[in-house]
Amino acid sequence: MVQKYQSPVRVYKYPFELVMAAYERRFPTCHLIPMFVASDVVSEETSEDGAVTKVERRCALDVDAPRLLKRIAGVDYVYFIQRNTLDRQERTLHIESHNETFSNRVIISETCCYSVHPENGEWTCFEQTASLDIKSFFGFESTVEKIAMKQYASSIKKGKEIIDFYLNELEDEGITHVDRWTPSGLPPPPSTARSNSPPPTVPTPPLPFFHVCACCVDKLDADYIKRYLGDLTPLQESCLIRLRKWLQETHKGKIPKDQHILRFLRARDFNMDKAREVLCQSLTWRKQHQVDYLLETWTSPQVLHDYYTGDWHHHDRDGRPLYVLRLGQMDTKGLVRALGEESLLRHVLSINEEGLRRCEENTKVFGRPISCWTCLVDLEGLNMRHLWRPGVKALLRIIEVVEANYPETLGRLLILRAPRVFPVLWTLVSPFIDENTRKKFLIYAGNDYQGPGGLLDYIDKDIIPDFLGGECMCEVPEGGLVPKSMYRTTEDMENEGVRLWTETIYQSASIFKGAPHEVSPPPIIDASSVITWDFDVCKGDVVFNIFHSKRAPQPARKEPPGPHGVPPPPGNNVQLIDKSWTLGQDYSRVESALTCKEGESVQGSHVTRWPGFYILQWRFHSMPACAATSLPRVDDVLASLQVSSHKCKVMYYTEVASLPFFNTLILSRSLFHSLAYKPTYTLTNAHTHSLTHSLTHSHSLTLSAWG
């Protein structure tokens, strides 16, 4: 397996020329890197005008590896070839290096770049990428990989310290300025004093969940990571940057905030593949149910205000938002009977969304990364009434949804005054809670929370709620029994189903090999209309097409089972193009076919040229067969096995708007972008679709809900 590394952008608050002077002091040896034994210049050449210098070095490294492994390998030192290209005119240094030793068994490549900060000409940026691919190594492949990654992570961590060391050394010697390069015969450019002030920034309004990249060069800065995300190891930084870059490429610029991406990485111990899988599933879930706009669109029923015994209450000693829940005083049966699972789940999701917002606010207030909150649960009054089976079922479902979509958001859970019945409830609930989350639970029986190691260790005395013996008034409702007159009927509860909620604008469909899914918007009467689409590929790879026909498409009749009893595709697969139709005669393709990979999020639009009927089609993407032989390739077979039963799945939303109305939306988007979000954010078609849907259906949508 190839191991990859991508660094954040490091910023040196020194001019490029001074940083280059410090960099040169690393050679031929560097006492700050004990493993860097020596380096010899193999070749050196300079352009005629002196602007560009290319240097090739052969570097010897004494790798910290077991002596037995060195004996088996038969080497004492590992040699690398390093090629540096210094362009004094463009003020860049490009570094490429690869291993010379064991190059037929192990492939190590690294690329680094020093360049001028794009917003401050007196600062210097540094970026680094690397890859490790171990083909074979005498049966010690796993050991060598661990040693290599450990050594590399250690050298990365020292990299900035080494440059800073030599910059301080230059300053001690009285060297604080190096003239910029100029062509011979021209005076040097006027020097400017080194500035320690940050580059100019424009404040940007907080977003509900997503941030939208301003351009393709949107990159993470090392200082930003430390200030807003916390102390990460170099390899953890690399996972975050690579996953973020992958999302930028597949989700067309609209990606979650860095804090949210980091939560999914932490929940999967920085296994990027696993984190990417669950994150994509969560993003699809958020889009399908419009969770990004929940705080702006959800108004909790009055029964929740009166009987749901939970609310936010200041913060703990670590600056984390504190949520207080008096579960023992809550009539869970009454709330479920009065509201149903859907409203209760939606309310819990709004609490989690509010928690994310409060974490961002506290990060700014306390000047350090705060990514999770503390929950205080008072169980006084808990009894067997709370173990009502439908109530427990609703609780387990809520836990399942929260665990899947809000990982690593709970920093600590303080359970106070746990009664004797609590172990029964814990036995039912704990299997559904992630092991890492369970480690954050602190349980106190009776009044144990008042003693050493209790509540005062985590919450300041002046904000302990009054019902726990403190002096701070807490606005959590008293709770009590929900009147039976507010209960819903049994029929209402049965018709609720198991969906999150019913008014989602997205639909899902299955695509089978030989059975595409096709959708036809309302007939186009005005030729200048706009068909828009927004879909996610949840499983498998699909090919997306748009066709036009003068004939009205008819849904295909359900076919009887095949000769082997194979049933036809299920009901969420619709085919509109009749098998007797001929492409080019009965219907025509109006957009080039688009191949979409699993996990991609695709948005787009098409301006119609002719009235009539348009058909959007998603069909199964088959791997191309090898042209040289009629036998299938191994890769083809493996690829086909990855898609169970040759089945793909998409979640989509489409609509039709008149061209003037669509242009008005685009103009409004552009004006809003230029006035409010221009420094950092742009709007995508997905936001336009959501706004169009909201205006069409008279939903309220404030500007703050725009991603």
PDB file of N, CA, C and O in Angstrom, residues 308-371:
ATOM      1  N   TYR A 308     -39.820  19.242  27.806  1.00  0.00           N
ATOM      2  CA  TYR A 308     -38.496  18.663  27.519  1.00  0.00           C
ATOM      3  C   TYR A 308     -37.495  19.299  28.475  1.00  0.00           C
ATOM      4  O   TYR A 308     -37.195  20.494  28.389  1.00  0.00           O
ATOM      5  N   THR A 309     -36.952  18.507  29.379  1.00  0.00           N
ATOM      6  CA  THR A 309     -36.160  19.033  30.495  1.00  0.00           C
ATOM      7  C   THR A 309     -34.673  19.099  30.142  1.00  0.00           C
ATOM      8  O   THR A 309     -33.826  18.449  30.765  1.00  0.00           O
ATOM      9  N   GLY A 310     -34.344  19.902  29.154  1.00  0.00           N
ATOM     10  CA  GLY A 310     -32.939  20.078  28.769  1.00  0.00           C
ATOM     11  C   GLY A 310     -32.721  21.440  28.161  1.00  0.00           C
ATOM     12  O   GLY A 310     -33.604  21.985  27.490  1.00  0.00           O
ATOM     13  N   ASP A 311     -31.513  22.005  28.378  1.00  0.00           N
ATOM     14  CA  ASP A 311     -31.185  23.305  27.785  1.00  0.00           C
ATOM     15  C   ASP A 311     -29.692  23.571  27.965  1.00  0.00           C
ATOM     16  O   ASP A 311     -29.015  22.926  28.775  1.00  0.00           O
ATOM     17  N   TRP A 312     -29.175  24.542  27.206  1.00  0.00           N
ATOM     18  CA  TRP A 312     -27.770  24.943  27.316  1.00  0.00           C
ATOM     19  C   TRP A 312     -27.581  25.813  28.547  1.00  0.00           C
ATOM     20  O   TRP A 312     -28.451  26.623  28.887  1.00  0.00           O
ATOM     21  N   HIS A 313     -26.408  25.663  29.196  1.00  0.00           N
ATOM     22  CA  HIS A 313     -26.170  26.345  30.471  1.00  0.00           C
ATOM     23  C   HIS A 313     -24.683  26.674  30.604  1.00  0.00           C
ATOM     24  O   HIS A 313     -23.887  25.837  31.037  1.00  0.00           O
ATOM     25  N   HIS A 314     -24.271  27.874  30.179  1.00  0.00           N
ATOM     26  CA  HIS A 314     -22.895  28.358  30.317  1.00  0.00           C
ATOM     27  C   HIS A 314     -21.886  27.381  29.687  1.00  0.00           C
ATOM     28  O   HIS A 314     -22.145  26.821  28.631  1.00  0.00           O
ATOM     29  N   HIS A 315     -20.758  27.156  30.373  1.00  0.00           N
ATOM     30  CA  HIS A 315     -19.705  26.281  29.844  1.00  0.00           C
ATOM     31  C   HIS A 315     -18.933  25.665  31.003  1.00  0.00           C
ATOM     32  O   HIS A 315     -19.008  26.134  32.152  1.00  0.00           O
ATOM     33  N   ASP A 316     -18.183  24.597  30.729  1.00  0.00           N
ATOM     34  CA  ASP A 316     -17.408  23.944  31.790  1.00  0.00           C
ATOM     35  C   ASP A 316     -16.053  24.618  31.947  1.00  0.00           C
ATOM     36  O   ASP A 316     -15.760  25.642  31.318  1.00  0.00           O
ATOM     37  N   ARG A 317     -15.191  24.056  32.791  1.00  0.00           N
ATOM     38  CA  ARG A 317     -13.888  24.665  33.068  1.00  0.00           C
ATOM     39  C   ARG A 317     -12.974  24.697  31.839  1.00  0.00           C
ATOM     40  O   ARG A 317     -12.050  25.505  31.781  1.00  0.00           O
ATOM     41  N   ASP A 318     -13.208  23.820  30.877  1.00  0.00           N
ATOM     42  CA  ASP A 318     -12.396  23.785  29.663  1.00  0.00           C
ATOM     43  C   ASP A 318     -12.941  24.683  28.561  1.00  0.00           C
ATOM     44  O   ASP A 318     -12.404  24.691  27.451  1.00  0.00           O
ATOM     45  N   GLY A 319     -14.016  25.425  28.861  1.00  0.00           N
ATOM     46  CA  GLY A 319     -14.600  26.302  27.858  1.00  0.00           C
ATOM     47  C   GLY A 319     -15.589  25.612  26.945  1.00  0.00           C
ATOM     48  O   GLY A 319     -16.106  26.241  26.005  1.00  0.00           O
ATOM     49  N   ARG A 320     -15.886  24.344  27.189  1.00  0.00           N
ATOM     50  CA  ARG A 320     -16.837  23.628  26.349  1.00  0.00           C
ATOM     51  C   ARG A 320     -18.266  24.046  26.695  1.00  0.00           C
ATOM     52  O   ARG A 320     -18.596  24.219  27.876  1.00  0.00           O
ATOM     53  N   PRO A 321     -19.129  24.204  25.702  1.00  0.00           N
ATOM     54  CA  PRO A 321     -20.539  24.466  25.998  1.00  0.00           C
ATOM     55  C   PRO A 321     -21.113  23.360  26.880  1.00  0.00           C
ATOM     56  O   PRO A 321     -20.785  22.186  26.709  1.00  0.00           O
ATOM     57  N   LEU A 322     -21.956  23.735  27.821  1.00  0.00           N
ATOM     58  CA  LEU A 322     -22.517  22.777  28.781  1.00  0.00           C
ATOM     59  C   LEU A 322     -24.013  22.620  28.530  1.00  0.00           C
ATOM     60  O   LEU A 322     -24.759  23.601  28.520  1.00  0.00           O
ATOM     61  N   TYR A 323     -24.424  21.382  28.310  1.00  0.00           N
ATOM     62  CA  TYR A 323     -25.848  21.086  28.132  1.00  0.00           C
ATOM     63  C   TYR A 323     -26.329  20.293  29.343  1.00  0.00           C
ATOM     64  O   TYR A 323     -25.716  19.291  29.728  1.00  0.00           O
ATOM     65  N   VAL A 324     -27.429  20.757  29.934  1.00  0.00           N
ATOM     66  CA  VAL A 324     -27.992  20.125  31.126  1.00  0.00           C
ATOM     67  C   VAL A 324     -29.287  19.422  30.749  1.00  0.00           C
ATOM     68  O   VAL A 324     -30.178  20.025  30.132  1.00  0.00           O
ATOM     69  N   LEU A 325     -29.395  18.141  31.128  1.00  0.00           N
ATOM     70  CA  LEU A 325     -30.581  17.345  30.834  1.00  0.00           C
ATOM     71  C   LEU A 325     -31.055  16.673  32.116  1.00  0.00           C
ATOM     72  O   LEU A 325     -30.338  15.858  32.702  1.00  0.00           O
ATOM     73  N   ARG A 326     -32.263  17.022  32.567  1.00  0.00           N
ATOM     74  CA  ARG A 326     -32.847  16.407  33.768  1.00  0.00           C
ATOM     75  C   ARG A 326     -33.712  15.225  33.313  1.00  0.00           C
ATOM     76  O   ARG A 326     -34.942  15.287  33.321  1.00  0.00           O
ATOM     77  N   LEU A 327     -33.037  14.147  32.915  1.00  0.00           N
ATOM     78  CA  LEU A 327     -33.734  13.003  32.327  1.00  0.00           C
ATOM     79  C   LEU A 327     -34.706  12.367  33.304  1.00  0.00           C
ATOM     80  O   LEU A 327     -35.781  11.887  32.915  1.00  0.00           O
ATOM     81  N   GLY A 328     -34.367  12.364  34.586  1.00  0.00           N
ATOM     82  CA  GLY A 328     -35.250  11.741  35.573  1.00  0.00           C
ATOM     83  C   GLY A 328     -36.569  12.467  35.731  1.00  0.00           C
ATOM     84  O   GLY A 328     -37.549  11.876  36.200  1.00  0.00           O
ATOM     85  N   GLN A 329     -36.612  13.756  35.360  1.00  0.00           N
ATOM     86  CA  GLN A 329     -37.846  14.536  35.481  1.00  0.00           C
ATOM     87  C   GLN A 329     -38.642  14.560  34.174  1.00  0.00           C
ATOM     88  O   GLN A 329     -39.690  15.192  34.101  1.00  0.00           O
ATOM     89  N   MET A 330     -38.129  13.886  33.140  1.00  0.00           N
ATOM     90  CA  MET A 330     -38.763  13.948  31.829  1.00  0.00           C
ATOM     91  C   MET A 330     -39.754  12.791  31.660  1.00  0.00           C
ATOM     92  O   MET A 330     -39.445  11.641  31.988  1.00  0.00           O
ATOM     93  N   ASP A 331     -40.906  13.119  31.130  1.00  0.00           N
ATOM     94  CA  ASP A 331     -41.919  12.103  30.817  1.00  0.00           C
ATOM     95  C   ASP A 331     -41.663  11.626  29.388  1.00  0.00           C
ATOM     96  O   ASP A 331     -42.268  12.116  28.433  1.00  0.00           O
ATOM     97  N   THR A 332     -40.752  10.677  29.246  1.00  0.00           N
ATOM     98  CA  THR A 332     -40.369  10.215  27.905  1.00  0.00           C
ATOM     99  C   THR A 332     -41.554   9.572  27.185  1.00  0.00           C
ATOM    100  O   THR A 332     -41.742   9.769  25.983  1.00  0.00           O
ATOM    101  N   LYS A 333     -42.352   8.810  27.922  1.00  0.00           N
ATOM    102  CA  LYS A 333     -43.513   8.180  27.300  1.00  0.00           C
ATOM    103  C   LYS A 333     -44.485   9.236  26.791  1.00  0.00           C
ATOM    104  O   LYS A 333     -44.988   9.161  25.662  1.00  0.00           O
ATOM    105  N   GLY A 334     -44.736  10.248  27.603  1.00  0.00           N
ATOM    106  CA  GLY A 334     -45.664  11.299  27.204  1.00  0.00           C
ATOM    107  C   GLY A 334     -45.173  12.072  25.998  1.00  0.00           C
ATOM    108  O   GLY A 334     -45.958  12.412  25.103  1.00  0.00           O
ATOM    109  N   LEU A 335     -43.844  12.363  25.942  1.00  0.00           N
ATOM    110  CA  LEU A 335     -43.306  13.106  24.799  1.00  0.00           C
ATOM    111  C   LEU A 335     -43.396  12.294  23.515  1.00  0.00           C
ATOM    112  O   LEU A 335     -43.721  12.826  22.450  1.00  0.00           O
ATOM    113  N   VAL A 336     -43.076  10.990  23.614  1.00  0.00           N
ATOM    114  CA  VAL A 336     -43.163  10.147  22.422  1.00  0.00           C
ATOM    115  C   VAL A 336     -44.611  10.025  21.964  1.00  0.00           C
ATOM    116  O   VAL A 336     -44.906  10.092  20.764  1.00  0.00           O
ATOM    117  N   ARG A 337     -45.554   9.877  22.919  1.00  0.00           N
ATOM    118  CA  ARG A 337     -46.966   9.746  22.542  1.00  0.00           C
ATOM    119  C   ARG A 337     -47.515  11.056  21.982  1.00  0.00           C
ATOM    120  O   ARG A 337     -48.385  11.052  21.118  1.00  0.00           O
ATOM    121  N   ALA A 338     -47.011  12.192  22.463  1.00  0.00           N
ATOM    122  CA  ALA A 338     -47.529  13.487  22.019  1.00  0.00           C
ATOM    123  C   ALA A 338     -46.866  13.963  20.729  1.00  0.00           C
ATOM    124  O   ALA A 338     -47.506  14.639  19.917  1.00  0.00           O
ATOM    125  N   LEU A 339     -45.592  13.623  20.544  1.00  0.00           N
ATOM    126  CA  LEU A 339     -44.844  14.155  19.400  1.00  0.00           C
ATOM    127  C   LEU A 339     -44.530  13.114  18.341  1.00  0.00           C
ATOM    128  O   LEU A 339     -44.485  13.416  17.150  1.00  0.00           O
ATOM    129  N   GLY A 340     -44.261  11.879  18.785  1.00  0.00           N
ATOM    130  CA  GLY A 340     -43.751  10.876  17.861  1.00  0.00           C
ATOM    131  C   GLY A 340     -42.240  10.951  17.772  1.00  0.00           C
ATOM    132  O   GLY A 340     -41.604  11.917  18.200  1.00  0.00           O
ATOM    133  N   GLU A 341     -41.648   9.923  17.204  1.00  0.00           N
ATOM    134  CA  GLU A 341     -40.191   9.865  17.107  1.00  0.00           C
ATOM    135  C   GLU A 341     -39.634  10.976  16.236  1.00  0.00           C
ATOM    136  O   GLU A 341     -38.548  11.497  16.497  1.00  0.00           O
ATOM    137  N   GLU A 342     -40.374  11.348  15.184  1.00  0.00           N
ATOM    138  CA  GLU A 342     -39.826  12.289  14.215  1.00  0.00           C
ATOM    139  C   GLU A 342     -39.527  13.639  14.837  1.00  0.00           C
ATOM    140  O   GLU A 342     -38.431  14.183  14.696  1.00  0.00           O
ATOM    141  N   SER A 343     -40.487  14.217  15.530  1.00  0.00           N
ATOM    142  CA  SER A 343     -40.292  15.533  16.136  1.00  0.00           C
ATOM    143  C   SER A 343     -39.252  15.471  17.244  1.00  0.00           C
ATOM    144  O   SER A 343     -38.453  16.396  17.414  1.00  0.00           O
ATOM    145  N   LEU A 344     -39.248  14.377  17.991  1.00  0.00           N
ATOM    146  CA  LEU A 344     -38.275  14.238  19.070  1.00  0.00           C
ATOM    147  C   LEU A 344     -36.861  14.132  18.505  1.00  0.00           C
ATOM    148  O   LEU A 344     -35.926  14.762  19.011  1.00  0.00           O
ATOM    149  N   LEU A 345     -36.712  13.347  17.430  1.00  0.00           N
ATOM    150  CA  LEU A 345     -35.405  13.218  16.793  1.00  0.00           C
ATOM    151  C   LEU A 345     -34.962  14.554  16.191  1.00  0.00           C
ATOM    152  O   LEU A 345     -33.809  14.958  16.322  1.00  0.00           O
ATOM    153  N   ARG A 346     -35.883  15.244  15.558  1.00  0.00           N
ATOM    154  CA  ARG A 346     -35.535  16.525  14.949  1.00  0.00           C
ATOM    155  C   ARG A 346     -35.091  17.525  16.018  1.00  0.00           C
ATOM    156  O   ARG A 346     -34.169  18.318  15.806  1.00  0.00           O
ATOM    157  N   HIS A 347     -35.736  17.484  17.174  1.00  0.00           N
ATOM    158  CA  HIS A 347     -35.343  18.380  18.261  1.00  0.00           C
ATOM    159  C   HIS A 347     -33.931  18.064  18.759  1.00  0.00           C
ATOM    160  O   HIS A 347     -33.128  18.970  19.005  1.00  0.00           O
ATOM    161  N   VAL A 348     -33.611  16.772  18.876  1.00  0.00           N
ATOM    162  CA  VAL A 348     -32.266  16.387  19.315  1.00  0.00           C
ATOM    163  C   VAL A 348     -31.224  16.817  18.281  1.00  0.00           C
ATOM    164  O   VAL A 348     -30.130  17.268  18.631  1.00  0.00           O
ATOM    165  N   LEU A 349     -31.562  16.699  16.991  1.00  0.00           N
ATOM    166  CA  LEU A 349     -30.631  17.146  15.957  1.00  0.00           C
ATOM    167  C   LEU A 349     -30.409  18.646  16.030  1.00  0.00           C
ATOM    168  O   LEU A 349     -29.286  19.128  15.833  1.00  0.00           O
ATOM    169  N   SER A 350     -31.465  19.408  16.333  1.00  0.00           N
ATOM    170  CA  SER A 350     -31.293  20.859  16.470  1.00  0.00           C
ATOM    171  C   SER A 350     -30.385  21.186  17.651  1.00  0.00           C
ATOM    172  O   SER A 350     -29.625  22.158  17.601  1.00  0.00           O
ATOM    173  N   ILE A 351     -30.446  20.377  18.700  1.00  0.00           N
ATOM    174  CA  ILE A 351     -29.540  20.574  19.842  1.00  0.00           C
ATOM    175  C   ILE A 351     -28.096  20.348  19.407  1.00  0.00           C
ATOM    176  O   ILE A 351     -27.181  21.116  19.771  1.00  0.00           O
ATOM    177  N   ASN A 352     -27.861  19.310  18.621  1.00  0.00           N
ATOM    178  CA  ASN A 352     -26.506  19.032  18.146  1.00  0.00           C
ATOM    179  C   ASN A 352     -26.013  20.126  17.203  1.00  0.00           C
ATOM    180  O   ASN A 352     -24.841  20.524  17.266  1.00  0.00           O
ATOM    181  N   GLU A 353     -26.881  20.627  16.332  1.00  0.00           N
ATOM    182  CA  GLU A 353     -26.484  21.716  15.438  1.00  0.00           C
ATOM    183  C   GLU A 353     -26.161  22.979  16.235  1.00  0.00           C
ATOM    184  O   GLU A 353     -25.207  23.699  15.930  1.00  0.00           O
ATOM    185  N   GLU A 354     -26.960  23.242  17.266  1.00  0.00           N
ATOM    186  CA  GLU A 354     -26.689  24.390  18.129  1.00  0.00           C
ATOM    187  C   GLU A 354     -25.369  24.191  18.870  1.00  0.00           C
ATOM    188  O   GLU A 354     -24.603  25.141  19.075  1.00  0.00           O
ATOM    189  N   GLY A 355     -25.075  22.949  19.260  1.00  0.00           N
ATOM    190  CA  GLY A 355     -23.805  22.671  19.925  1.00  0.00           C
ATOM    191  C   GLY A 355     -22.607  22.972  19.043  1.00  0.00           C
ATOM    192  O   GLY A 355     -21.607  23.518  19.494  1.00  0.00           O
ATOM    193  N   LEU A 356     -22.698  22.612  17.745  1.00  0.00           N
ATOM    194  CA  LEU A 356     -21.618  22.923  16.806  1.00  0.00           C
ATOM    195  C   LEU A 356     -21.414  24.429  16.706  1.00  0.00           C
ATOM    196  O   LEU A 356     -20.273  24.918  16.671  1.00  0.00           O
ATOM    197  N   ARG A 357     -22.515  25.177  16.677  1.00  0.00           N
ATOM    198  CA  ARG A 357     -22.418  26.634  16.581  1.00  0.00           C
ATOM    199  C   ARG A 357     -21.779  27.219  17.833  1.00  0.00           C
ATOM    200  O   ARG A 357     -20.928  28.117  17.757  1.00  0.00           O
ATOM    201  N   ARG A 358     -22.154  26.716  19.001  1.00  0.00           N
ATOM    202  CA  ARG A 358     -21.592  27.222  20.255  1.00  0.00           C
ATOM    203  C   ARG A 358     -20.105  26.882  20.379  1.00  0.00           C
ATOM    204  O   ARG A 358     -19.332  27.653  20.960  1.00  0.00           O
ATOM    205  N   CYS A 359     -19.703  25.731  19.851  1.00  0.00           N
ATOM    206  CA  CYS A 359     -18.276  25.384  19.876  1.00  0.00           C
ATOM    207  C   CYS A 359     -17.468  26.394  19.067  1.00  0.00           C
ATOM    208  O   CYS A 359     -16.379  26.807  19.479  1.00  0.00           O
ATOM    209  N   GLU A 360     -17.988  26.793  17.918  1.00  0.00           N
ATOM    210  CA  GLU A 360     -17.301  27.801  17.104  1.00  0.00           C
ATOM    211  C   GLU A 360     -17.201  29.126  17.849  1.00  0.00           C
ATOM    212  O   GLU A 360     -16.158  29.789  17.829  1.00  0.00           O
ATOM    213  N   GLU A 361     -18.283  29.520  18.505  1.00  0.00           N
ATOM    214  CA  GLU A 361     -18.269  30.774  19.256  1.00  0.00           C
ATOM    215  C   GLU A 361     -17.262  30.723  20.396  1.00  0.00           C
ATOM    216  O   GLU A 361     -16.501  31.671  20.627  1.00  0.00           O
ATOM    217  N   ASN A 362     -17.238  29.623  21.135  1.00  0.00           N
ATOM    218  CA  ASN A 362     -16.310  29.504  22.261  1.00  0.00           C
ATOM    219  C   ASN A 362     -14.862  29.428  21.798  1.00  0.00           C
ATOM    220  O   ASN A 362     -13.955  29.854  22.513  1.00  0.00           O
ATOM    221  N   THR A 363     -14.626  28.869  20.604  1.00  0.00           N
ATOM    222  CA  THR A 363     -13.273  28.859  20.052  1.00  0.00           C
ATOM    223  C   THR A 363     -12.769  30.286  19.873  1.00  0.00           C
ATOM    224  O   THR A 363     -11.607  30.589  20.162  1.00  0.00           O
ATOM    225  N   LYS A 364     -13.623  31.169  19.414  1.00  0.00           N
ATOM    226  CA  LYS A 364     -13.237  32.570  19.244  1.00  0.00           C
ATOM    227  C   LYS A 364     -13.092  33.277  20.591  1.00  0.00           C
ATOM    228  O   LYS A 364     -12.172  34.072  20.787  1.00  0.00           O
ATOM    229  N   VAL A 365     -13.993  32.980  21.529  1.00  0.00           N
ATOM    230  CA  VAL A 365     -13.982  33.660  22.829  1.00  0.00           C
ATOM    231  C   VAL A 365     -12.753  33.276  23.644  1.00  0.00           C
ATOM    232  O   VAL A 365     -12.072  34.141  24.220  1.00  0.00           O
ATOM    233  N   PHE A 366     -12.426  31.977  23.707  1.00  0.00           N
ATOM    234  CA  PHE A 366     -11.349  31.502  24.572  1.00  0.00           C
ATOM    235  C   PHE A 366      -9.996  31.445  23.866  1.00  0.00           C
ATOM    236  O   PHE A 366      -8.972  31.196  24.504  1.00  0.00           O
ATOM    237  N   GLY A 367      -9.975  31.629  22.536  1.00  0.00           N
ATOM    238  CA  GLY A 367      -8.710  31.670  21.818  1.00  0.00           C
ATOM    239  C   GLY A 367      -8.006  30.338  21.709  1.00  0.00           C
ATOM    240  O   GLY A 367      -6.787  30.292  21.548  1.00  0.00           O
ATOM    241  N   ARG A 368      -8.762  29.255  21.805  1.00  0.00           N
ATOM    242  CA  ARG A 368      -8.184  27.914  21.636  1.00  0.00           C
ATOM    243  C   ARG A 368      -9.241  27.014  21.015  1.00  0.00           C
ATOM    244  O   ARG A 368     -10.440  27.295  21.123  1.00  0.00           O
ATOM    245  N   PRO A 369      -8.831  25.927  20.362  1.00  0.00           N
ATOM    246  CA  PRO A 369      -9.812  25.071  19.683  1.00  0.00           C
ATOM    247  C   PRO A 369     -10.760  24.393  20.668  1.00  0.00           C
ATOM    248  O   PRO A 369     -10.320  23.746  21.619  1.00  0.00           O
ATOM    249  N   ILE A 370     -12.036  24.545  20.450  1.00  0.00           N
ATOM    250  CA  ILE A 370     -13.076  23.862  21.234  1.00  0.00           C
ATOM    251  C   ILE A 370     -14.003  23.184  20.235  1.00  0.00           C
ATOM    252  O   ILE A 370     -14.739  23.854  19.505  1.00  0.00           O
ATOM    253  N   SER A 371     -13.943  21.878  20.176  1.00  0.00           N
ATOM    254  CA  SER A 371     -14.659  21.135  19.140  1.00  0.00           C
ATOM    255  C   SER A 371     -15.772  20.261  19.686  1.00  0.00           C
ATOM    256  O   SER A 371     -16.457  19.590  18.917  1.00  0.00           O
TER     257      SER A 371
END
